[in-house]
Amino acid sequence: MAISEYAFALCALLGTLLVPFFVLYQMLRIKRRAIRVSAPTSTRDEKR
């Protein structure tokens, strides 16, 4: 019984820690994609 409660508490702790990091990772991916998409258009405008 104690081992299952320990495992459950560990899973709950990891879950609560992973959610903010997952959200932060997704936000960074979206920002990186936006920078990557806007970068070629800005270089094209500079060449003109």
GROMACS .gro file of N, CA, C and O in nm:
model
  192
    1MET      N    1   0.083  -0.120   0.000
    1MET     CA    2   0.000   0.000   0.000
    1MET      C    3   0.087   0.126   0.000
    1MET      O    4   0.061   0.220  -0.073
    2ALA      N    5   0.190   0.127   0.081
    2ALA     CA    6   0.276   0.246   0.089
    2ALA      C    7   0.351   0.268  -0.042
    2ALA      O    8   0.372   0.383  -0.083
    3ILE      N    9   0.391   0.159  -0.107
    3ILE     CA   10   0.465   0.174  -0.233
    3ILE      C   11   0.375   0.233  -0.341
    3ILE      O   12   0.417   0.320  -0.417
    4SER      N   13   0.249   0.189  -0.347
    4SER     CA   14   0.158   0.243  -0.449
    4SER      C   15   0.127   0.390  -0.421
    4SER      O   16   0.115   0.469  -0.514
    5GLU      N   17   0.115   0.427  -0.293
    5GLU     CA   18   0.091   0.568  -0.261
    5GLU      C   19   0.213   0.652  -0.298
    5GLU      O   20   0.201   0.764  -0.348
    6TYR      N   21   0.333   0.599  -0.274
    6TYR     CA   22   0.456   0.669  -0.310
    6TYR      C   23   0.464   0.686  -0.463
    6TYR      O   24   0.498   0.793  -0.513
    7ALA      N   25   0.431   0.580  -0.536
    7ALA     CA   26   0.434   0.588  -0.682
    7ALA      C   27   0.330   0.687  -0.733
    7ALA      O   28   0.357   0.765  -0.825
    8PHE      N   29   0.212   0.687  -0.672
    8PHE     CA   30   0.107   0.781  -0.712
    8PHE      C   31   0.150   0.925  -0.685
    8PHE      O   32   0.131   1.013  -0.769
    9ALA      N   33   0.210   0.949  -0.569
    9ALA     CA   34   0.256   1.085  -0.536
    9ALA      C   35   0.367   1.128  -0.631
    9ALA      O   36   0.371   1.244  -0.675
   10LEU      N   37   0.455   1.037  -0.666
   10LEU     CA   38   0.563   1.069  -0.759
   10LEU      C   39   0.509   1.102  -0.898
   10LEU      O   40   0.552   1.199  -0.961
   11CYS      N   41   0.412   1.025  -0.944
   11CYS     CA   42   0.350   1.052  -1.074
   11CYS      C   43   0.277   1.186  -1.073
   11CYS      O   44   0.283   1.262  -1.170
   12ALA      N   45   0.208   1.216  -0.964
   12ALA     CA   46   0.137   1.343  -0.954
   12ALA      C   47   0.235   1.459  -0.955
   12ALA      O   48   0.213   1.561  -1.021
   13LEU      N   49   0.346   1.446  -0.884
   13LEU     CA   50   0.447   1.551  -0.880
   13LEU      C   51   0.509   1.573  -1.018
   13LEU      O   52   0.524   1.686  -1.064
   14LEU      N   53   0.544   1.464  -1.085
   14LEU     CA   54   0.602   1.476  -1.218
   14LEU      C   55   0.502   1.536  -1.316
   14LEU      O   56   0.539   1.616  -1.402
   15GLY      N   57   0.375   1.498  -1.302
   15GLY     CA   58   0.273   1.554  -1.390
   15GLY      C   59   0.257   1.703  -1.373
   15GLY      O   60   0.248   1.779  -1.469
   16THR      N   61   0.256   1.749  -1.247
   16THR     CA   62   0.240   1.892  -1.224
   16THR      C   63   0.363   1.969  -1.268
   16THR      O   64   0.353   2.085  -1.308
   17LEU      N   65   0.480   1.906  -1.264
   17LEU     CA   66   0.600   1.976  -1.310
   17LEU      C   67   0.610   1.975  -1.462
   17LEU      O   68   0.664   2.068  -1.521
   18LEU      N   69   0.559   1.871  -1.525
   18LEU     CA   70   0.571   1.862  -1.671
   18LEU      C   71   0.477   1.956  -1.743
   18LEU      O   72   0.510   2.003  -1.852
   19VAL      N   73   0.361   1.985  -1.686
   19VAL     CA   74   0.263   2.069  -1.756
   19VAL      C   75   0.319   2.209  -1.786
   19VAL      O   76   0.315   2.252  -1.901
   20PRO      N   77   0.376   2.284  -1.688
   20PRO     CA   78   0.429   2.416  -1.722
   20PRO      C   79   0.544   2.410  -1.822
   20PRO      O   80   0.554   2.496  -1.911
   21PHE      N   81   0.632   2.309  -1.808
   21PHE     CA   82   0.742   2.298  -1.903
   21PHE      C   83   0.693   2.264  -2.043
   21PHE      O   84   0.747   2.313  -2.142
   22PHE      N   85   0.589   2.183  -2.053
   22PHE     CA   86   0.532   2.151  -2.184
   22PHE      C   87   0.471   2.276  -2.248
   22PHE      O   88   0.490   2.301  -2.367
   23VAL      N   89   0.400   2.355  -2.169
   23VAL     CA   90   0.341   2.479  -2.222
   23VAL      C   91   0.451   2.574  -2.266
   23VAL      O   92   0.444   2.635  -2.374
   24LEU      N   93   0.556   2.587  -2.186
   24LEU     CA   94   0.667   2.675  -2.222
   24LEU      C   95   0.735   2.626  -2.351
   24LEU      O   96   0.768   2.706  -2.439
   25TYR      N   97   0.751   2.495  -2.364
   25TYR     CA   98   0.812   2.439  -2.485
   25TYR      C   99   0.727   2.469  -2.608
   25TYR      O  100   0.780   2.506  -2.713
   26GLN      N  101   0.595   2.456  -2.595
   26GLN     CA  102   0.507   2.484  -2.707
   26GLN      C  103   0.514   2.631  -2.747
   26GLN      O  104   0.516   2.665  -2.865
   27MET      N  105   0.518   2.720  -2.648
   27MET     CA  106   0.527   2.864  -2.678
   27MET      C  107   0.657   2.896  -2.749
   27MET      O  108   0.660   2.974  -2.844
   28LEU      N  109   0.767   2.834  -2.705
   28LEU     CA  110   0.895   2.859  -2.771
   28LEU      C  111   0.895   2.805  -2.913
   28LEU      O  112   0.953   2.866  -3.003
   29ARG      N  113   0.830   2.690  -2.936
   29ARG     CA  114   0.820   2.635  -3.071
   29ARG      C  115   0.744   2.730  -3.162
   29ARG      O  116   0.783   2.753  -3.276
   30ILE      N  117   0.632   2.784  -3.112
   30ILE     CA  118   0.552   2.875  -3.194
   30ILE      C  119   0.630   3.002  -3.225
   30ILE      O  120   0.631   3.050  -3.338
   31LYS      N  121   0.702   3.056  -3.125
   31LYS     CA  122   0.782   3.177  -3.149
   31LYS      C  123   0.893   3.149  -3.249
   31LYS      O  124   0.920   3.229  -3.337
   32ARG      N  125   0.959   3.033  -3.236
   32ARG     CA  126   1.067   3.000  -3.328
   32ARG      C  127   1.014   2.985  -3.470
   32ARG      O  128   1.077   3.025  -3.566
   33ARG      N  129   0.895   2.925  -3.484
   33ARG     CA  130   0.835   2.909  -3.616
   33ARG      C  131   0.800   3.044  -3.675
   33ARG      O  132   0.821   3.068  -3.793
   34ALA      N  133   0.749   3.136  -3.591
   34ALA     CA  134   0.713   3.269  -3.640
   34ALA      C  135   0.838   3.343  -3.685
   34ALA      O  136   0.838   3.411  -3.787
   35ILE      N  137   0.948   3.329  -3.611
   35ILE     CA  138   1.073   3.394  -3.651
   35ILE      C  139   1.124   3.334  -3.781
   35ILE      O  140   1.167   3.405  -3.871
   36ARG      N  141   1.114   3.202  -3.793
   36ARG     CA  142   1.163   3.135  -3.913
   36ARG      C  143   1.081   3.175  -4.035
   36ARG      O  144   1.134   3.193  -4.143
   37VAL      N  145   0.950   3.193  -4.018
   37VAL     CA  146   0.865   3.231  -4.131
   37VAL      C  147   0.891   3.375  -4.170
   37VAL      O  148   0.898   3.409  -4.287
   38SER      N  149   0.910   3.464  -4.071
   38SER     CA  150   0.927   3.605  -4.102
   38SER      C  151   1.068   3.636  -4.152
   38SER      O  152   1.089   3.736  -4.217
   39ALA      N  153   1.165   3.551  -4.121
   39ALA     CA  154   1.303   3.579  -4.160
   39ALA      C  155   1.322   3.584  -4.312
   39ALA      O  156   1.379   3.679  -4.363
   40PRO      N  157   1.272   3.487  -4.390
   40PRO     CA  158   1.292   3.496  -4.535
   40PRO      C  159   1.221   3.616  -4.597
   40PRO      O  160   1.273   3.678  -4.688
   41THR      N  161   1.105   3.653  -4.545
   41THR     CA  162   1.034   3.767  -4.604
   41THR      C  163   1.111   3.895  -4.578
   41THR      O  164   1.119   3.982  -4.663
   42SER      N  165   1.174   3.908  -4.459
   42SER     CA  166   1.249   4.030  -4.430
   42SER      C  167   1.375   4.037  -4.517
   42SER      O  168   1.413   4.144  -4.561
   43THR      N  169   1.440   3.923  -4.546
   43THR     CA  170   1.559   3.927  -4.629
   43THR      C  171   1.520   3.958  -4.774
   43THR      O  172   1.594   4.025  -4.845
   44ARG      N  173   1.404   3.911  -4.817
   44ARG     CA  174   1.359   3.945  -4.952
   44ARG      C  175   1.332   4.095  -4.965
   44ARG      O  176   1.363   4.156  -5.065
   45ASP      N  177   1.272   4.155  -4.860
   45ASP     CA  178   1.244   4.298  -4.864
   45ASP      C  179   1.373   4.380  -4.865
   45ASP      O  180   1.379   4.484  -4.929
   46GLU      N  181   1.475   4.331  -4.794
   46GLU     CA  182   1.602   4.405  -4.791
   46GLU      C  183   1.672   4.398  -4.927
   46GLU      O  184   1.741   4.492  -4.966
   47LYS      N  185   1.657   4.288  -5.002
   47LYS     CA  186   1.726   4.276  -5.130
   47LYS      C  187   1.664   4.366  -5.236
   47LYS      O  188   1.729   4.406  -5.330
   48ARG      N  189   1.536   4.399  -5.219
   48ARG     CA  190   1.469   4.482  -5.320
   48ARG      C  191   1.515   4.621  -5.315
   48ARG      O  192   1.557   4.705  -5.290
   0.00000   0.00000   0.00000
